[in-house]
Tab-separated table of C-alpha atoms in Angstrom:
chain	number	residue	atom	x	y	z
P	267	MET	CA	36.371	55.871	177.140
P	268	MET	CA	33.590	55.425	178.476
P	269	GLY	CA	31.896	57.605	174.979
P	270	MET	CA	33.962	54.180	173.357
P	271	GLY	CA	31.953	51.489	175.305
P	272	ALA	CA	28.892	53.545	174.580
P	273	ARG	CA	29.778	53.285	170.769
P	274	ALA	CA	30.831	49.275	171.493
P	275	VAL	CA	27.440	49.054	173.234
P	276	LEU	CA	25.436	50.721	170.094
P	277	CYS	CA	26.687	48.486	167.221
P	278	CYS	CA	26.274	44.896	168.706
P	279	ALA	CA	22.279	45.950	170.779
P	280	ALA	CA	21.065	43.973	167.955
P	281	PHE	CA	22.072	41.022	169.719
P	282	VAL	CA	21.694	41.797	172.869
P	283	LEU	CA	19.455	39.500	174.676
P	284	PRO	CA	16.431	40.216	176.898
P	285	GLY	CA	16.712	38.642	180.643
P	286	GLY	CA	14.441	35.777	180.480
P	287	ALA	CA	14.121	32.032	181.931
P	288	ASP	CA	14.403	31.223	177.673
P	289	ALA	CA	18.252	33.082	177.009
P	290	GLN	CA	20.090	30.100	178.287
P	291	VAL	CA	24.095	30.557	178.263
P	292	SER	CA	26.139	26.891	178.098
P	293	GLU	CA	26.767	24.882	180.940
P	294	ALA	CA	30.000	25.821	181.487
P	295	GLU	CA	29.239	29.774	181.254
P	296	ARG	CA	27.046	29.413	183.930
P	297	GLU	CA	29.462	27.154	185.829
P	298	ALA	CA	32.273	30.357	185.054
P	299	LEU	CA	28.899	32.817	186.816
P	300	ILE	CA	28.184	31.213	189.473
P	301	ASP	CA	32.515	30.119	190.572
P	302	PHE	CA	32.329	34.052	190.225
P	303	TYR	CA	30.181	34.772	192.050
P	304	HIS	CA	31.467	32.630	195.320
P	305	ALA	CA	34.754	33.654	193.957
P	306	THR	CA	34.092	37.487	194.830
P	307	GLY	CA	31.892	37.212	197.952
P	308	GLY	CA	28.844	37.485	196.081
P	309	ASP	CA	26.552	36.917	198.993
P	310	ASP	CA	27.821	40.612	200.238
P	311	TRP	CA	27.690	42.437	196.815
P	312	HIS	CA	24.748	45.594	196.934
P	313	VAL	CA	23.235	44.315	194.354
P	314	ASN	CA	23.695	40.019	193.412
P	315	ASP	CA	19.663	39.803	191.697
P	316	GLY	CA	18.763	37.117	190.605
P	317	TRP	CA	22.398	35.303	190.530
P	318	LEU	CA	22.038	31.448	191.311
P	319	GLY	CA	18.223	31.273	189.830
P	320	GLN	CA	17.186	28.328	187.696
P	321	GLU	CA	18.855	27.218	184.453
P	322	GLY	CA	18.188	29.632	181.964
P	323	SER	CA	17.773	32.966	183.668
P	324	GLU	CA	21.386	33.745	183.923
P	325	CYS	CA	20.553	36.814	181.521
P	326	SER	CA	19.397	38.005	184.357
P	327	TRP	CA	21.363	37.695	186.569
P	328	HIS	CA	22.268	41.525	187.973
P	329	GLY	CA	25.399	43.176	185.476
P	330	VAL	CA	25.216	39.822	183.298
P	331	GLN	CA	23.950	40.542	179.478
P	332	CYS	CA	24.186	38.009	177.151
P	333	ALA	CA	24.008	37.642	172.593
P	334	SER	CA	22.830	35.017	170.516
P	335	PRO	CA	23.986	36.254	167.200
P	336	ASP	CA	23.259	31.910	165.762
P	337	ASP	CA	20.544	31.275	168.192
P	338	ASP	CA	23.662	30.175	170.875
P	339	HIS	CA	23.883	32.660	173.979
P	340	PHE	CA	27.235	32.921	175.146
P	341	VAL	CA	27.904	36.938	178.199
P	342	LEU	CA	29.165	39.936	176.139
P	343	ARG	CA	29.131	41.314	179.053
P	344	LEU	CA	29.880	41.619	182.571
P	345	MET	CA	29.347	44.757	184.261
P	346	LEU	CA	29.548	45.042	188.011
P	347	PRO	CA	30.685	48.205	188.968
P	348	ASP	CA	30.475	49.436	192.933
P	349	ASN	CA	28.783	47.074	193.484
P	350	ASN	CA	31.212	45.522	196.520
P	351	LEU	CA	32.998	42.547	194.860
P	352	SER	CA	36.542	41.892	196.753
P	353	GLY	CA	39.217	39.136	195.786
P	354	PRO	CA	40.913	37.535	193.146
P	355	LEU	CA	39.727	37.000	189.514
P	356	PRO	CA	38.881	32.902	188.940
P	357	ASP	CA	40.444	31.934	186.414
P	358	SER	CA	37.567	30.365	185.546
P	359	LEU	CA	36.356	33.460	184.279
P	360	GLY	CA	38.497	32.366	180.739
P	361	ASP	CA	34.774	29.948	180.093
P	362	LEU	CA	33.280	32.796	179.092
P	363	ASP	CA	35.333	33.020	176.231
P	364	GLY	CA	32.951	34.903	174.112
P	365	LEU	CA	32.724	38.589	176.679
P	366	ARG	CA	33.560	41.502	174.619
P	367	THR	CA	33.468	43.586	178.192
P	368	LEU	CA	34.303	43.102	181.964
P	369	SER	CA	34.045	46.306	183.937
P	370	LEU	CA	34.495	45.861	187.784
P	371	GLY	CA	35.267	48.846	188.861
P	372	GLY	CA	35.333	50.504	191.976
P	373	ASN	CA	35.439	47.481	193.710
P	374	ASP	CA	37.728	45.901	195.822
P	375	LEU	CA	39.502	43.330	193.963
P	376	GLU	CA	43.297	42.304	194.025
P	377	GLY	CA	45.506	40.077	192.857
P	378	THR	CA	47.342	40.563	190.047
P	379	ILE	CA	46.008	40.207	186.666
P	380	PRO	CA	47.354	37.170	184.263
P	381	SER	CA	49.037	37.376	181.174
P	382	ASP	CA	47.099	35.794	179.453
P	383	LEU	CA	44.178	38.232	181.116
P	384	TRP	CA	41.814	35.013	181.779
P	385	GLY	CA	42.401	33.741	178.008
P	386	LEU	CA	39.472	36.500	177.071
P	387	THR	CA	40.956	35.812	173.394
P	388	LYS	CA	37.681	39.201	172.602
P	389	LEU	CA	38.514	41.450	175.635
P	390	SER	CA	37.886	44.547	173.742
P	391	ASP	CA	36.781	47.316	177.052
P	392	LEU	CA	38.449	45.701	180.021
P	393	TYR	CA	37.725	48.553	183.609
P	394	LEU	CA	39.269	47.430	186.175
P	395	GLY	CA	40.796	50.875	187.755
P	396	ASP	CA	39.490	51.515	191.398
P	397	ASN	CA	40.592	48.966	193.040
P	398	GLN	CA	43.552	46.332	194.702
P	399	PHE	CA	45.633	44.490	192.097
P	400	SER	CA	49.057	44.552	191.884
P	401	GLY	CA	51.149	43.219	190.660
P	402	PRO	CA	52.766	44.495	186.887
P	403	VAL	CA	50.913	45.601	183.608
P	404	PRO	CA	49.636	42.042	181.845
P	405	ALA	CA	52.121	42.231	178.409
P	406	ALA	CA	48.771	40.798	176.938
P	407	ILE	CA	46.810	44.540	177.147
P	408	LEU	CA	48.396	45.060	173.261
P	409	GLY	CA	47.917	41.492	171.807
P	410	MET	CA	43.838	41.641	171.864
P	411	PRO	CA	42.218	41.205	170.756
P	412	GLU	CA	41.390	40.657	166.269
P	413	GLY	CA	38.923	42.186	165.462
P	414	ALA	CA	38.009	45.346	167.647
P	415	PRO	CA	39.955	47.839	166.234
P	416	ARG	CA	39.557	50.280	169.695
P	417	THR	CA	40.466	49.085	172.972
P	418	GLY	CA	39.630	50.485	175.965
P	419	VAL	CA	41.649	49.381	179.103
P	420	ASN	CA	41.835	51.170	182.334
P	421	LEU	CA	42.839	49.491	185.180
P	422	SER	CA	43.704	53.262	186.791
P	423	ALA	CA	43.891	53.421	191.060
P	424	ASN	CA	45.684	49.995	191.189
P	425	ARG	CA	49.087	49.122	193.071
P	426	LEU	CA	50.295	47.737	189.755
P	427	ASP	CA	54.184	48.984	189.871
P	428	GLY	CA	55.042	48.144	186.442
P	429	PHE	CA	55.519	46.752	183.253
P	430	GLU	CA	55.387	42.879	182.210
P	431	SER	CA	58.856	42.449	180.430
P	432	GLY	CA	59.199	39.175	177.432
P	433	ASN	CA	56.778	38.495	173.985
P	434	VAL	CA	54.795	41.177	173.498
P	435	PRO	CA	52.223	40.378	171.584
P	436	HIS	CA	51.538	42.522	168.344
P	437	SER	CA	48.320	43.131	166.891
P	438	PRO	CA	49.213	45.262	163.174
P	439	GLY	CA	46.242	48.378	163.261
P	440	LYS	CA	45.196	48.234	166.887
P	441	GLU	CA	44.551	51.058	169.159
P	442	ILE	CA	44.782	51.047	172.554
P	443	ARG	CA	43.503	53.848	175.100
P	444	LEU	CA	45.798	52.635	178.472
P	445	ASN	CA	44.841	54.944	181.781
P	446	LEU	CA	47.592	53.804	184.202
P	447	SER	CA	46.385	56.775	186.004
P	448	GLY	CA	47.620	56.055	190.142
P	449	ASN	CA	49.148	53.211	189.637
P	450	PRO	CA	52.972	53.590	191.159
P	451	ILE	CA	54.922	52.893	188.837
P	452	ASP	CA	58.098	54.632	188.237
P	453	THR	CA	58.513	54.088	184.850
P	454	LEU	CA	56.907	54.869	180.780
P	455	PRO	CA	56.274	51.479	178.953
P	456	PRO	CA	58.948	49.987	177.604
P	457	LEU	CA	61.284	49.742	174.297
P	458	ALA	CA	59.639	46.700	173.064
P	459	TRP	CA	55.943	48.010	173.872
P	460	ARG	CA	56.230	51.532	172.618
P	461	GLU	CA	57.298	49.777	168.980
P	462	THR	CA	53.941	48.034	168.584
P	463	GLY	CA	52.165	51.306	168.247
P	464	ALA	CA	49.598	50.083	169.074
P	465	ILE	CA	49.551	52.743	171.809
P	466	GLU	CA	47.118	55.017	171.086
P	467	ILE	CA	46.358	56.720	174.774
P	468	LEU	CA	48.507	56.623	177.716
P	469	GLU	CA	47.289	58.424	180.847
P	470	MET	CA	49.688	57.257	183.821
P	471	ALA	CA	49.017	60.562	185.793
P	472	ASP	CA	49.662	60.479	189.829
P	473	THR	CA	51.682	57.854	189.352
P	474	ASP	CA	55.942	57.631	190.576
P	475	LEU	CA	57.685	59.143	188.205
P	476	GLN	CA	59.712	60.983	188.553
P	477	ARG	CA	63.214	63.854	187.823
P	478	THR	CA	64.055	63.730	183.777
P	479	LEU	CA	62.254	61.594	181.522
P	480	ALA	CA	63.294	60.518	177.891
P	481	PHE	CA	62.048	58.832	175.368
P	482	ASP	CA	65.010	59.161	172.460
P	483	GLN	CA	65.988	55.893	173.035
P	484	ALA	CA	63.681	54.761	170.317
P	485	PRO	CA	60.557	55.226	167.590
P	486	TRP	CA	57.112	55.507	169.184
P	487	PRO	CA	54.313	55.315	166.781
P	488	GLY	CA	51.001	55.476	167.054
P	489	LEU	CA	51.325	57.226	170.446
P	490	ALA	CA	48.509	60.528	170.385
P	491	ARG	CA	47.889	61.947	173.094
P	492	LEU	CA	50.248	61.861	177.353
P	493	ASP	CA	48.806	62.710	180.169
P	494	LEU	CA	51.826	62.615	182.127
P	495	ALA	CA	50.425	64.980	185.530
P	496	ARG	CA	50.906	65.445	188.879
P	497	ASN	CA	54.692	63.589	189.027
P	498	ALA	CA	57.467	64.860	190.175
P	499	ILE	CA	59.538	64.993	186.613
P	500	THR	CA	61.105	68.359	186.718
P	501	GLU	CA	63.165	67.401	182.447
P	502	LEU	CA	62.044	66.212	179.583
P	503	THR	CA	64.658	64.819	177.004
P	504	GLY	CA	64.042	63.387	173.292
P	505	LEU	CA	60.064	64.823	172.418
P	506	SER	CA	60.974	64.829	168.489
P	507	ASP	CA	58.849	64.645	165.551
P	508	SER	CA	60.954	61.117	165.524
P	509	THR	CA	60.622	59.870	168.668
P	510	LEU	CA	56.844	61.045	168.157
P	511	PRO	CA	55.546	61.696	165.380
P	512	ASP	CA	52.023	61.350	166.156
P	513	LEU	CA	51.815	63.086	169.310
P	514	HIS	CA	49.342	66.301	168.617
P	515	THR	CA	48.325	66.326	173.306
P	516	LEU	CA	51.195	67.050	175.812
P	517	ASN	CA	49.851	67.136	179.670
P	518	VAL	CA	52.699	67.602	182.216
P	519	HIS	CA	50.707	69.700	184.455
P	520	ASP	CA	52.027	69.945	188.096
P	521	ASN	CA	55.489	68.083	187.634
P	522	ARG	CA	58.344	70.496	188.452
P	523	LEU	CA	59.506	71.263	185.326
P	524	GLU	CA	61.666	74.449	184.802
P	525	ALA	CA	61.789	74.395	181.939
P	526	LEU	CA	59.915	72.884	178.451
P	527	PRO	CA	62.195	71.680	175.430
P	528	GLU	CA	62.773	73.642	172.060
P	529	SER	CA	62.160	69.858	170.797
P	530	LEU	CA	58.888	70.890	170.817
P	531	THR	CA	58.832	72.661	167.549
P	532	THR	CA	59.554	69.224	165.510
P	533	LEU	CA	56.622	68.185	166.271
P	534	GLU	CA	54.627	68.637	163.723
P	535	MET	CA	51.331	66.765	165.218
P	536	LEU	CA	51.352	68.770	168.849
P	537	ILE	CA	48.672	70.988	169.539
P	538	ASP	CA	47.099	70.772	173.172
P	539	LEU	CA	50.675	71.798	175.518
P	540	ASP	CA	49.471	71.600	179.268
P	541	ALA	CA	53.034	72.834	181.161
P	542	SER	CA	50.336	74.495	184.479
P	543	ASP	CA	51.281	74.788	187.860
P	544	ASN	CA	55.733	73.785	187.469
P	545	ARG	CA	58.519	75.684	188.162
P	546	LEU	CA	58.459	77.324	184.598
P	547	SER	CA	60.257	81.191	184.867
P	548	GLY	CA	61.353	84.564	182.858
P	549	ASP	CA	60.606	85.589	179.807
P	550	LEU	CA	59.146	83.080	176.704
P	551	PRO	CA	61.636	81.752	174.725
P	552	GLU	CA	62.195	83.161	171.369
P	553	TRP	CA	60.602	79.111	169.421
P	554	PHE	CA	57.794	79.382	171.226
P	555	ALA	CA	56.680	81.276	167.349
P	556	ASP	CA	56.990	77.714	166.053
P	557	LEU	CA	54.752	75.944	167.837
P	558	ASN	CA	50.935	75.346	165.776
P	559	LEU	CA	48.888	74.935	169.036
P	560	ALA	CA	45.709	75.454	169.557
P	561	ARG	CA	45.444	75.483	173.441
P	562	LEU	CA	47.991	76.266	175.731
P	563	GLY	CA	48.396	75.870	179.509
P	564	LEU	CA	50.971	77.954	181.345
P	565	ASP	CA	48.355	79.135	184.975
P	566	ASN	CA	50.391	78.915	187.366
P	567	ASN	CA	54.651	80.001	186.477
P	568	GLU	CA	56.605	82.064	187.150
P	569	LEU	CA	56.783	83.224	183.672
P	570	SER	CA	57.617	87.204	182.988
P	571	GLY	CA	57.985	89.841	180.868
P	572	PRO	CA	54.650	91.478	178.387
P	573	ILE	CA	51.723	90.079	178.627
P	574	ALA	CA	50.927	90.652	174.883
P	575	GLY	CA	54.538	88.278	174.507
P	576	VAL	CA	52.107	85.951	175.189
P	577	PHE	CA	50.225	85.905	172.582
P	578	GLU	CA	52.955	88.289	169.711
P	579	ALA	CA	54.818	84.748	169.883
P	580	MET	CA	51.986	82.652	168.976
P	581	ASP	CA	51.511	84.184	165.856
P	582	LEU	CA	47.204	85.131	166.471
P	583	ASP	CA	47.284	86.901	163.187
P	584	SER	CA	47.349	83.521	161.602
P	585	PHE	CA	44.594	82.102	163.723
P	586	PRO	CA	41.473	80.392	162.423
P	587	HIS	CA	44.172	77.925	160.276
P	588	PRO	CA	43.280	74.466	158.463
P	589	GLY	CA	46.420	72.313	161.046
P	590	PRO	CA	46.777	68.453	160.478
P	591	HIS	CA	43.163	68.400	162.084
P	592	GLY	CA	40.907	70.680	160.919
P	593	VAL	CA	40.737	74.615	161.754
P	594	LEU	CA	42.069	75.451	164.982
P	595	GLY	CA	41.170	78.264	167.063
P	596	LEU	CA	44.248	79.963	169.555
P	597	ILE	CA	43.014	78.909	173.334
P	598	VAL	CA	46.056	80.303	175.150
P	599	HIS	CA	45.846	79.863	179.030
P	600	VAL	CA	48.515	82.317	181.614
P	601	ALA	CA	46.545	83.230	185.182
P	602	ASN	CA	48.938	84.104	187.968
P	603	ASN	CA	52.473	84.301	186.369
P	604	GLY	CA	54.533	87.666	186.814
P	605	PHE	CA	53.409	89.026	183.573
P	606	ASP	CA	52.873	92.411	183.219
P	607	GLY	CA	51.111	95.139	180.449
P	608	SER	CA	48.104	94.226	178.217
P	609	LEU	CA	46.083	91.654	176.375
P	610	PRO	CA	46.486	93.133	172.172
P	611	GLU	CA	43.788	94.885	170.199
P	612	ILE	CA	42.079	91.020	168.461
P	613	ASP	CA	40.084	91.394	165.720
P	614	PHE	CA	37.944	89.276	166.644
P	615	GLU	CA	36.365	90.092	162.943
P	616	ALA	CA	38.936	87.168	161.511
P	617	PHE	CA	37.855	84.731	163.739
P	618	ASN	CA	34.497	85.319	162.110
């Protein structure tokens, strides 16, 4: 996400104003900033340089970046991470109607995230991780905003406990990178969320997912990377090319899986599978030979059999080879298992 945010800064750099007395925003935006300052304990922020200064100084206030594509100055980004902000975010944020980036992670903000995201219709990067927000994840994130095909949403390490039901916005062509890790959420997004095809990356590590996790209720198009690490999942069902046609990375590291489903072989796009730190045991099943992976993580399980069998199952002689994501090599992690024997001889010249 940070990389995506950096690209957003570069593409808009021509419109960002340096701080100065002539960079004046509208009266409504000035009042919204002042209201935000008071609502979040601005006097106690670690850094509040310039805030509440004279009219025309708003774009030089710490954490405020402005733009003026048509000589109409407006707040483009509000970025105050790790700055000792506290309390709920005020509704008056909606008066910053040109805001593209809201970055307030690592503070002590609280309350629910409203279903209209404070009315910020142009917001494309939202970073609220490591705060105290509670309640459901609002469905509005799936519809924000048109004109920004790739959107970063980081709500990790809060107290969010589920997903908002009801009307789910649908914006064709959207790609949401959604980080919900570290929240007490015990279920995947509901079917109405999945069917939009808007979620490209979903991170739900360190949540409350447990027992059987089913994917066979309906197709989930668009999902390319799924991180379910450090949960208490015991079984995965319904993993198939018909339900997850675009999945290329699956991380189930540090769960309670005793076996992996053979249906993984039907995921034609899958190239990265991390199943380390689980309870896998016995020999690798023969169907492993049908996986088309570039990376496989099996560290810290109870697997056994000849170590050469791991590489034979992965058809080592076929690497490097062309795949759906370009030419692939092969990386296999198998430490701390019960494998025996020695590694097979590898003709490294074949990899040059």
